[in-house]
Short mmCIF file of C-alpha atoms in Angstrom, two decimals:
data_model
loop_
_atom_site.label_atom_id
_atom_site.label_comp_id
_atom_site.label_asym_id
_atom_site.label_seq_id
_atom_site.Cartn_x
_atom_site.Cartn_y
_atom_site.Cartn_z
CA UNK A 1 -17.95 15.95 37.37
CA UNK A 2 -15.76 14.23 34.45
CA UNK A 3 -13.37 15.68 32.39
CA UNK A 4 -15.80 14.79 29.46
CA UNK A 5 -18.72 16.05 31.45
CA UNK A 6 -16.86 19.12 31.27
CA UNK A 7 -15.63 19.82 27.73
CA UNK A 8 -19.66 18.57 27.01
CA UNK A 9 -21.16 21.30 29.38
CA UNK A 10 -21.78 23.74 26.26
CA UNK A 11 -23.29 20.64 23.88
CA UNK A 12 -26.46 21.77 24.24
CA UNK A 13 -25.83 25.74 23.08
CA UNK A 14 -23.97 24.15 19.83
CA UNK A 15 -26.00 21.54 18.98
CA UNK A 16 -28.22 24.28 16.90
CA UNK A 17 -25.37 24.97 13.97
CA UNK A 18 -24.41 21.91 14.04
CA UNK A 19 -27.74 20.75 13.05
CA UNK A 20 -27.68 23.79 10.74
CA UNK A 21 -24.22 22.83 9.46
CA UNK A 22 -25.51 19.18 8.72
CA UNK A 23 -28.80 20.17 6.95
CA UNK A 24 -26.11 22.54 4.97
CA UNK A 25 -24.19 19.69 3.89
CA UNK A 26 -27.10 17.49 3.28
CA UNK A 27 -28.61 20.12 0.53
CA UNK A 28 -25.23 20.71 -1.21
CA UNK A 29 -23.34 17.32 -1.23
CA UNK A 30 -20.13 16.84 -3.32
CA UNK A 31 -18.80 13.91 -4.76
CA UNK A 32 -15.38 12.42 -4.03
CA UNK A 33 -12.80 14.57 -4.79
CA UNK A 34 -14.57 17.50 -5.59
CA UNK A 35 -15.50 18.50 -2.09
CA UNK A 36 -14.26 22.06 -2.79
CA UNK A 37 -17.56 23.72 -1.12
CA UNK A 38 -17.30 21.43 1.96
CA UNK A 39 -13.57 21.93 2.57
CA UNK A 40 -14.25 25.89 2.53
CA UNK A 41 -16.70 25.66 5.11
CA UNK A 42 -14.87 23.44 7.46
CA UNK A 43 -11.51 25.58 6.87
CA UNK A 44 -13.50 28.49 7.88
CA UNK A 45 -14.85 27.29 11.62
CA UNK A 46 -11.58 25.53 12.08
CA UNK A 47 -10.00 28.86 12.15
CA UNK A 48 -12.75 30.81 13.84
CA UNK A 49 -12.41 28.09 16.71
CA UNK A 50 -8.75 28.35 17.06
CA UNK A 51 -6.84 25.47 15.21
CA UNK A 52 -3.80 26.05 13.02
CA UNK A 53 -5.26 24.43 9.77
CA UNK A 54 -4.45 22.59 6.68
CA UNK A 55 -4.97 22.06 3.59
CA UNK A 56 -3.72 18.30 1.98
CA UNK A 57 -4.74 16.01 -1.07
CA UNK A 58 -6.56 18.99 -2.55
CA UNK A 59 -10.10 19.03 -0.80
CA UNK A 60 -8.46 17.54 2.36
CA UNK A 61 -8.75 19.51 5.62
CA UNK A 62 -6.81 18.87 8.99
CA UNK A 63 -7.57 21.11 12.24
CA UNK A 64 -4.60 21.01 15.05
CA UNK A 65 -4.91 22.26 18.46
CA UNK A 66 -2.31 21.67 21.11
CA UNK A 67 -2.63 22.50 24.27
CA UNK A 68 -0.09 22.05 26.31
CA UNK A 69 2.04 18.73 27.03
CA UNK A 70 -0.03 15.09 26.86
CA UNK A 71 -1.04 12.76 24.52
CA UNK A 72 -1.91 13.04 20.81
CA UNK A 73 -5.06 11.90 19.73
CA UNK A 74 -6.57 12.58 15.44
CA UNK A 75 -9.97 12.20 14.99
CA UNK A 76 -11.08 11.57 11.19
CA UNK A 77 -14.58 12.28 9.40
CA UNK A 78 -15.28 11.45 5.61
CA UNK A 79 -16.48 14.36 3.73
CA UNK A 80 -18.29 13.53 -0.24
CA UNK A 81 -21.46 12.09 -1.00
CA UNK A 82 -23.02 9.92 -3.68
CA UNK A 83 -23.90 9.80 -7.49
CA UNK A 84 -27.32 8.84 -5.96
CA UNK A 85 -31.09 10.95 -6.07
CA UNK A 86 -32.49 11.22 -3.04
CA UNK A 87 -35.98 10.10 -2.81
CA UNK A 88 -36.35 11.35 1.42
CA UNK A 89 -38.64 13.60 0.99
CA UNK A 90 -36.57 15.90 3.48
CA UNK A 91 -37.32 19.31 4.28
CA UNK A 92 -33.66 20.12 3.15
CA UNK A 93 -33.03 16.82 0.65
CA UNK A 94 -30.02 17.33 -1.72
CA UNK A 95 -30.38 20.12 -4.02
CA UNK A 96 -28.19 18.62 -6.30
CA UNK A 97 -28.91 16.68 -9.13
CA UNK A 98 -28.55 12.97 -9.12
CA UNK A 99 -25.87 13.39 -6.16
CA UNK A 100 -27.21 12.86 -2.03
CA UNK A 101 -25.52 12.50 1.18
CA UNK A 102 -26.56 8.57 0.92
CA UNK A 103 -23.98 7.35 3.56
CA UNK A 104 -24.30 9.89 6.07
CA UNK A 105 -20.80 11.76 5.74
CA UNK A 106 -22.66 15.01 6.85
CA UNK A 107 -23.25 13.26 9.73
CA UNK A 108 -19.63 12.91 9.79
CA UNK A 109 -18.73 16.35 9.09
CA UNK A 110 -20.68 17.89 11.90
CA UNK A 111 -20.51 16.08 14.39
CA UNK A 112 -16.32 16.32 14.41
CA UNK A 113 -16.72 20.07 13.83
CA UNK A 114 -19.01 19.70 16.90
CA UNK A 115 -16.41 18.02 18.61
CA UNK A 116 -13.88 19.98 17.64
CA UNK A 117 -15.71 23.38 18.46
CA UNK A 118 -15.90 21.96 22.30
CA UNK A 119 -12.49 20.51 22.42
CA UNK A 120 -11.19 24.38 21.89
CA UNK A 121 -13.95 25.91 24.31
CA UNK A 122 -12.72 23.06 27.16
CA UNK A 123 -9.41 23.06 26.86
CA UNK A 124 -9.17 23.96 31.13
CA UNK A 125 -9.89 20.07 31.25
CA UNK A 126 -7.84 18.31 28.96
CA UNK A 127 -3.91 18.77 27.90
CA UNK A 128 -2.31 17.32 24.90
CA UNK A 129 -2.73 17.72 20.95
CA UNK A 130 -6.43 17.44 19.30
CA UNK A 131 -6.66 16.79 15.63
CA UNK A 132 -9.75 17.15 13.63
CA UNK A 133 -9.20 15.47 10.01
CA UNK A 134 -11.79 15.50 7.41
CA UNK A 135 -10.70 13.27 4.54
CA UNK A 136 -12.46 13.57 0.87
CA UNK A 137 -13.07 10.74 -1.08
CA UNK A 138 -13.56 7.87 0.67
CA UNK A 139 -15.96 6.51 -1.96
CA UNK A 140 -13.82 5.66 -4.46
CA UNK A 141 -10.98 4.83 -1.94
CA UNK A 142 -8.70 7.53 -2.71
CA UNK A 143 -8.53 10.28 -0.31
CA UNK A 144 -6.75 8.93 2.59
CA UNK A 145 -4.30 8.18 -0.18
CA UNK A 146 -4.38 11.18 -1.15
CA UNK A 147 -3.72 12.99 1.79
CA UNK A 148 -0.98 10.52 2.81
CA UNK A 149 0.60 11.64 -0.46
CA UNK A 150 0.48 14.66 -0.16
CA UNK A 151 2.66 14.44 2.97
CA UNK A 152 0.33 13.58 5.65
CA UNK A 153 2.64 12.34 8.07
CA UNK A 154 5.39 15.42 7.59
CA UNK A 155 3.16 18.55 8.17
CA UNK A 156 0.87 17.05 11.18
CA UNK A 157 2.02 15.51 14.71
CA UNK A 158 2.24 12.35 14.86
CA UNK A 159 -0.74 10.91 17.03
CA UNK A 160 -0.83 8.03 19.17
CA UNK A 161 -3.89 6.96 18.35
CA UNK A 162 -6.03 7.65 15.73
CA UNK A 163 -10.26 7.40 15.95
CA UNK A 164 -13.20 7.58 13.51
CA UNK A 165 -17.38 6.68 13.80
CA UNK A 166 -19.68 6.15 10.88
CA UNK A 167 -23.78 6.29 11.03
CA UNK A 168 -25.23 3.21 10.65
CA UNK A 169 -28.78 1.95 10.48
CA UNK A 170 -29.24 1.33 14.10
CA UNK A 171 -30.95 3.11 17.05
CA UNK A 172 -29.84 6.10 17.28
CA UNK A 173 -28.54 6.97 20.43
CA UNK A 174 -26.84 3.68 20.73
CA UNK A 175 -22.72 3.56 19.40
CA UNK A 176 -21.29 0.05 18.81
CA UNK A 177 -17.59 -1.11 18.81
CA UNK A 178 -15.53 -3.98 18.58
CA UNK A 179 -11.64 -5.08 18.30
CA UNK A 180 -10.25 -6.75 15.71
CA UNK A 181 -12.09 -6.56 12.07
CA UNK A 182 -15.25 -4.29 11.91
CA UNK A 183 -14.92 -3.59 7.93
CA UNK A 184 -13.80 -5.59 5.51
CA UNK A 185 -11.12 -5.45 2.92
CA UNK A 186 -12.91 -4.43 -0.60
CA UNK A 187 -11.12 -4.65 -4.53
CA UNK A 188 -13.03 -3.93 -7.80
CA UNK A 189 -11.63 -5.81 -10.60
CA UNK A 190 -11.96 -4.85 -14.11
CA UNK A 191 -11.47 -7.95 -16.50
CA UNK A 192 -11.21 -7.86 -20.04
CA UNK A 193 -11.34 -10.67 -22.23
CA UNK A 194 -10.63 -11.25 -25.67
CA UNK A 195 -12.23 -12.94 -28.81
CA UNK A 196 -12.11 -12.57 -32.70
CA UNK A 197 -15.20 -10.70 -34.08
CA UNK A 198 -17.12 -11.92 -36.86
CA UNK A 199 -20.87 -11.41 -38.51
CA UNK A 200 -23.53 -12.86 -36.31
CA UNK A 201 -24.69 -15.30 -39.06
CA UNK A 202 -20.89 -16.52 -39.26
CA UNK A 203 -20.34 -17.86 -35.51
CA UNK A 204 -17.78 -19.90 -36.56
CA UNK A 205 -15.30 -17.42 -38.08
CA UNK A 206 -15.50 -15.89 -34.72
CA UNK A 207 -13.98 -16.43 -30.77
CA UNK A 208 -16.92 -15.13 -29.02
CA UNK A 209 -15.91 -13.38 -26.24
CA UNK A 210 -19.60 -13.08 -24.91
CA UNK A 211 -19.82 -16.53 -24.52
CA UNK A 212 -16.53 -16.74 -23.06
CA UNK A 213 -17.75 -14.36 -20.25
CA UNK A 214 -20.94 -16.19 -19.75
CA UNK A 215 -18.30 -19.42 -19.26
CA UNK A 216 -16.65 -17.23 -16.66
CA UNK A 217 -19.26 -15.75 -14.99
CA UNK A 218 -20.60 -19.50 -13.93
CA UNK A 219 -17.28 -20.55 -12.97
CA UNK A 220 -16.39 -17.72 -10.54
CA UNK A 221 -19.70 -19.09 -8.34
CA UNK A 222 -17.17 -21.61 -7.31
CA UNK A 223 -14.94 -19.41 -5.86
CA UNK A 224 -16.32 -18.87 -2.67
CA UNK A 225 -18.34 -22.19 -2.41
CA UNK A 226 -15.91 -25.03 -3.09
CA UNK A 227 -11.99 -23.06 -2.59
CA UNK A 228 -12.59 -20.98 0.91
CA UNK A 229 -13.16 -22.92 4.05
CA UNK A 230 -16.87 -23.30 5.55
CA UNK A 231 -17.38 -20.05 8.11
CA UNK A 232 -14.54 -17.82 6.71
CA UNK A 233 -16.04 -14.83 4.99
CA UNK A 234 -15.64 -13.96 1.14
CA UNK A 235 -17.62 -12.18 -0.78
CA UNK A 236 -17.40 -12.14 -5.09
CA UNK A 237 -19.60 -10.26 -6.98
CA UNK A 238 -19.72 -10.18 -11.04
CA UNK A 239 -21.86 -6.23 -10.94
CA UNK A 240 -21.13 -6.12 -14.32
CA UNK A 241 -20.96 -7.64 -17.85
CA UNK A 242 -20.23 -5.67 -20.84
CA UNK A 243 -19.97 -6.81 -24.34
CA UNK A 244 -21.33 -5.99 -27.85
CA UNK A 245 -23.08 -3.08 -29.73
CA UNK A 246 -25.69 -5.04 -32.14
CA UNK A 247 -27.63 -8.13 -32.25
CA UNK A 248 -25.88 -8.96 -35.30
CA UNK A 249 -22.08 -8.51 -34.93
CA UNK A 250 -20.02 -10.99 -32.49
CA UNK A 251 -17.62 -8.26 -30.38
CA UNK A 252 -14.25 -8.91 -29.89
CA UNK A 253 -14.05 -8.53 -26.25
CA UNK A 254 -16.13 -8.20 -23.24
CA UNK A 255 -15.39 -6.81 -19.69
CA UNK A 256 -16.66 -7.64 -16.27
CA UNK A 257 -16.38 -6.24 -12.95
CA UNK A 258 -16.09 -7.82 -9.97
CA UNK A 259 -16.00 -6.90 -6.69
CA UNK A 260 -14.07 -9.01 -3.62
CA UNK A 261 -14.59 -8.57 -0.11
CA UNK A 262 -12.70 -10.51 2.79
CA UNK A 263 -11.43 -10.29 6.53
CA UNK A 264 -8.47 -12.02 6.18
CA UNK A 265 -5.38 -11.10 4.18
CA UNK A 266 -4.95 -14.96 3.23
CA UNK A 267 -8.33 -15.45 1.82
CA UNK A 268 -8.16 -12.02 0.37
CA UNK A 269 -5.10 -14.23 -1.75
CA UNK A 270 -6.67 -17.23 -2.38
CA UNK A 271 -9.94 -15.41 -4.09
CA UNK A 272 -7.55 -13.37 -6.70
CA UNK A 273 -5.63 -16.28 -7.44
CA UNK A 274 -8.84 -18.31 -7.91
CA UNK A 275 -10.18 -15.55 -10.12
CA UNK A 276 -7.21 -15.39 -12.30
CA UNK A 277 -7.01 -19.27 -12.66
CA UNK A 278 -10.15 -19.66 -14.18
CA UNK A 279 -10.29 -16.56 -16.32
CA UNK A 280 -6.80 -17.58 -17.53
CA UNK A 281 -8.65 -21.14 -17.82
CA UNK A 282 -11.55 -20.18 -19.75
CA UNK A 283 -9.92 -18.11 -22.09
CA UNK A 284 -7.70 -21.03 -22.96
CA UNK A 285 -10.48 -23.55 -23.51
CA UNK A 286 -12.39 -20.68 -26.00
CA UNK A 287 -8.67 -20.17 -27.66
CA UNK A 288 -8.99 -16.75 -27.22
CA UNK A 289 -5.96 -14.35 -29.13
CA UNK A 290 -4.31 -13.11 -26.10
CA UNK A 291 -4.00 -12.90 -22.37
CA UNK A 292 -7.20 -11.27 -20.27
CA UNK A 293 -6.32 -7.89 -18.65
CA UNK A 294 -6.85 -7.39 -15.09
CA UNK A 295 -7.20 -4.14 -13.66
CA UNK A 296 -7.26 -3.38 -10.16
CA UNK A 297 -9.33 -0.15 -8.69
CA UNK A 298 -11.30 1.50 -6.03
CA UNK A 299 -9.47 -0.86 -3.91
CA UNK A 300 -10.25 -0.54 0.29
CA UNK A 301 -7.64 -2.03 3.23
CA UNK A 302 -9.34 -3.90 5.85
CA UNK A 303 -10.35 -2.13 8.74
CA UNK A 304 -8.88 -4.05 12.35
CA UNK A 305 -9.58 -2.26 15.05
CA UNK A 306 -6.65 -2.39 17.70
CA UNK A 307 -7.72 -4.40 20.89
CA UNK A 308 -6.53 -2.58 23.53
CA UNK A 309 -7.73 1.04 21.88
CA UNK A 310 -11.07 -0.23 21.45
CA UNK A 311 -11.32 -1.40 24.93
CA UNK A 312 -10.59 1.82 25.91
CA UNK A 313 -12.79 4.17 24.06
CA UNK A 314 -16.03 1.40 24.61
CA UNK A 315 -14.99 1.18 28.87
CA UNK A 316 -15.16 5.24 27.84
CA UNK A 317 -18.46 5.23 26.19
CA UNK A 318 -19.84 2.35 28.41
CA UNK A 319 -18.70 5.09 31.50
CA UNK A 320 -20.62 8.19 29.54
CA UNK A 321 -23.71 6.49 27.58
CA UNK A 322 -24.24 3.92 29.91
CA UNK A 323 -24.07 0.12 29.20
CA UNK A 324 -27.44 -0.18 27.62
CA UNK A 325 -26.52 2.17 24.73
CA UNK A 326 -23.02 0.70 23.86
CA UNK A 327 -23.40 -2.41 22.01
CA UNK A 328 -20.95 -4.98 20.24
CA UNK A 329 -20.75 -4.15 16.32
CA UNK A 330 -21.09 -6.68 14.04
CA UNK A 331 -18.14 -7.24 11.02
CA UNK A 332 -19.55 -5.43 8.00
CA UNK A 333 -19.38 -6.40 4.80
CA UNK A 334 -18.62 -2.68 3.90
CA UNK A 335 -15.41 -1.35 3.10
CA UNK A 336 -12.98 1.77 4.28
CA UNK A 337 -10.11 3.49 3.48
CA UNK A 338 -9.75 5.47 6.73
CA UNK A 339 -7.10 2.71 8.19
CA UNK A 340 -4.50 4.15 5.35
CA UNK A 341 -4.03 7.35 7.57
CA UNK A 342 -3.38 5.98 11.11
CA UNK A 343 -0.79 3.36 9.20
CA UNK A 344 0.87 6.28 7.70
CA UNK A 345 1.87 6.98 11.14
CA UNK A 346 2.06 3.70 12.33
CA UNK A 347 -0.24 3.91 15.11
CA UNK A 348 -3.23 1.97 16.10
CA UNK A 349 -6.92 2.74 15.81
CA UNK A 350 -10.72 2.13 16.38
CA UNK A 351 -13.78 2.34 14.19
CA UNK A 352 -16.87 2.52 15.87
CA UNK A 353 -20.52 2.26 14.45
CA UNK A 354 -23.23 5.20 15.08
CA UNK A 355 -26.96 4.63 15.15
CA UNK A 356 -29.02 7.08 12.88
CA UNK A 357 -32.39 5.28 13.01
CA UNK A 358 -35.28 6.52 15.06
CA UNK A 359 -35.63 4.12 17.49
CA UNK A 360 -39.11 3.84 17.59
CA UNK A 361 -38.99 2.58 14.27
CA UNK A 362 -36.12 0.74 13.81
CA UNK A 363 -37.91 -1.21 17.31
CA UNK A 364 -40.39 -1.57 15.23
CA UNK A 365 -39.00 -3.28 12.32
CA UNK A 366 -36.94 -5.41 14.89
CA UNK A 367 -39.77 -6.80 16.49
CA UNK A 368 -41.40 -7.88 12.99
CA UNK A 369 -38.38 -8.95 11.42
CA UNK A 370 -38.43 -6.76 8.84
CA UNK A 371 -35.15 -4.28 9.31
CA UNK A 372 -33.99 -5.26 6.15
CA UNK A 373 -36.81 -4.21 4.01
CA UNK A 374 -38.27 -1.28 6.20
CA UNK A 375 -34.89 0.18 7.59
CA UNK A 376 -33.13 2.17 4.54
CA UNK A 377 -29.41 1.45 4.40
CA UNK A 378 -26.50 3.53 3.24
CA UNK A 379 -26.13 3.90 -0.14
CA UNK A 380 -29.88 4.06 -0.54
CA UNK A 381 -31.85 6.92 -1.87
CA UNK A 382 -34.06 6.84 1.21
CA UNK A 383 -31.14 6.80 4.01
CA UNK A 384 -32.00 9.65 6.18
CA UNK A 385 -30.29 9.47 9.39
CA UNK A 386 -32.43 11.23 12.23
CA UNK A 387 -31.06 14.52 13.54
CA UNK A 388 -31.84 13.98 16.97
CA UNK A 389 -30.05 12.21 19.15
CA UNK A 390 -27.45 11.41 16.03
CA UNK A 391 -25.99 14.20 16.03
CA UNK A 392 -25.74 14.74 19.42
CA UNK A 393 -24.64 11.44 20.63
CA UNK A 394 -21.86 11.41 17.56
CA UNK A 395 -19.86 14.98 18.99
CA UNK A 396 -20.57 12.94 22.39
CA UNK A 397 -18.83 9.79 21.35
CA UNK A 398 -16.00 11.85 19.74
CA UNK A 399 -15.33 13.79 22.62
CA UNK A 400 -15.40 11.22 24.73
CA UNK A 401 -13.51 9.04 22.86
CA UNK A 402 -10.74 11.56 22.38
CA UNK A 403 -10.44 12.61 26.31
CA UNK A 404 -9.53 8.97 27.01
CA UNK A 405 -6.58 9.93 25.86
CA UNK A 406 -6.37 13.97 26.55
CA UNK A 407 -8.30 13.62 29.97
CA UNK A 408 -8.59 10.03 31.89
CA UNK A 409 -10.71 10.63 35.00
CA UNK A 410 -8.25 7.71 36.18
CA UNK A 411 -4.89 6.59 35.49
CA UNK A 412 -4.45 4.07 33.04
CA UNK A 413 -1.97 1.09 33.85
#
């Protein structure tokens, strides 16, 4: 029998309150940064299964338990939810007005408290340090931060590797990895340009700002098209454009945001220096008063999985799940802030993928070509990850993940 065979012996008796503990979560979401509920309940079984706990970046909640000499290994899972309504239909939807578990961080929650709860009950076949960190706030970018800030680093040990999953609309029962970039690099952009207001009848006592943003709006399609290289990836989206109170009466400013996504650090550079160009450009040619504004927020760091950490946790999985149910994930387009805690230490990571679909149906969407349209994705009032086998196979992958560190049935070169 394998080490993780082992610590997974019980998975069966705990898989009932973790399903419990999910549904929980599901019906009383939080949004980011006010995960106060959430961090109460974690704090409490964290304790009851034996870790020394604590508290950092205000709803932020770390669970250590060493056991003996060995490796250290921190496993992360995202804790607040959405300013969505669920429209599921669930036996225990969200209970809370206009706010849902849309990206499936109760998925995250429970299946590390899972985890966790068997890493303490088999600790006869692993030695080292196991760390169980649930972050708030990774929807507006800001609690990885926060926790770093709040001195991270100083009052936990320092792991050597750090390790996270996310639910995905995919099989379930299926995990995906890959090395290098798996999410990409996101930064909202508020811009805020200025004209001269004047009465709608008098156009040209005026520097309207609403047609300056119309000017801009066109311009930025360029971006991506004609300044980045065929096959590198960029993403620019104007989501926004916000100007005037009355049909009548020219404003003297409008605002857009913009959001940028990007693999690489280089094109990341040559997007935000396109952007500022022509804004800068446009706002010359309408002789606007003054300079634009640019203002930088909810801002995400690439996520690069480490090669040779990735090879080992998928050989891990591949070892455990069999080869059929690992597969190779795809770059998203999606962003994280999770890579902000592992480079507070300065080690290396992986960031795997997690199917929540039932697999009948996701098959069956597959085989039409219709996945996009008939599989919900996060951030949609209708994602509603199954429970079985996703939560199951995610305190699976999380324990085995972790033991190829705490527990290698063979000796690593």
């Amino acid at each position: 029998m394998t080490n993780a065979a082992k610590v997974l012996a019980g998975l069966e008796a705990e898989l009932g309150w973790v399903r419990d503990t999910y549904r929980d979560l599901h019906r009383q979401p939080e949004l980011s940064l006010e995960e106060h509920r959430t961090a109460r309940l974690v704090e409490d079984k964290l304790a009851a299964f034996g870790y020394r706990v604590v508290r950092l970046g205000g709803t932020g909640v770390v669970g250590v338990l060493a056991n003996g000499d060995g490796p250290t290994v921190l496993a992360r899972a995202d804790m607040d939810a959405l300013p969505v309504t669920e429209a599921t239909g669930l036996s225990y939807a969200s209970e809370v007005t206009g706010v849902m578990h849309a990206c499936g961080h109760d998925v995250h929650v429970s299946t590390l408290l899972g985890a966790a709860k068997l890493m303490a009950d088999g600790r006869g076949a692993w030695s080292g340090t196991y760390i169980a960190l649930f972050q708030p706030a990774e929807e507006v970018g800001a609690g990885s931060k926060a926790m770093v800030d709040d001195g991270l680093a100083a009052k936990v040990p320092r792991p050597g590797v750090a390790l996270a999953q996310h639910v995905m609309p995919a099989p379930a029962g299926t995990v995906y990895t890959t090395a290098g970039p798996v999410l990409s690099a996101g930064d909202s952009l508020r811009i805020t340009v200025y004209g001269k207001g004047a009465h709608g009848s008098m156009p040209h006592m005026a520097v309207d700002p609403v047609v300056l943003a119309a000017s801009i709006v066109l311009r930025l399609q360029t971006v991506v098209s004609r300044e980045i290289r065929p096959g590198e990836f960029s993403v620019l989206t104007i989501g926004a454009l916000n100007a005037g109170t009355k049909s009548n009466i020219i404003p003297d400013r409008a605002e857009l945001l913009l959001n940028i996504r990007t693999y690489d650090p280089q094109v990341r550079s040559t997007v935000l220096a396109a952007i500022k160009r022509i804004v800068r450009g446009e706002c010359l040619a309408a002789e606007s008063p003054r300079e634009p504004d640019f203002e930088f927020y909810d801002q995400f760091p690439l996520t690069d999985n480490d090669a040779a950490v990735t090879e080992q946790v998928t050989a891990a999985f591949t070892s455990h799940f069999g080869a059929a149910a690992v597969g190779k994930a795809q770059p998203q387009t999606a962003s994280e802030d999770f890579s902000h805690i592992p480079d507070a230490f300065g080690v290396p990571y992986t960031f795997w993928l997690l199917g929540g679909v039932d697999p009948a149906t996701y098959r069956a969407a597959e085989s039409q070509g219709t996945v996009s349209r008939d599989i919900p994705g996060n951030h949609s009032p209708f994602f509603a990850p199954v429970l079985d086998p996703t939560l199951s196979m995610g305190v699976q992958a999380q324990v085995v993940a972790a033991l190829s560190w705490l527990a290698p049935d063979t000796k690593r070169a």
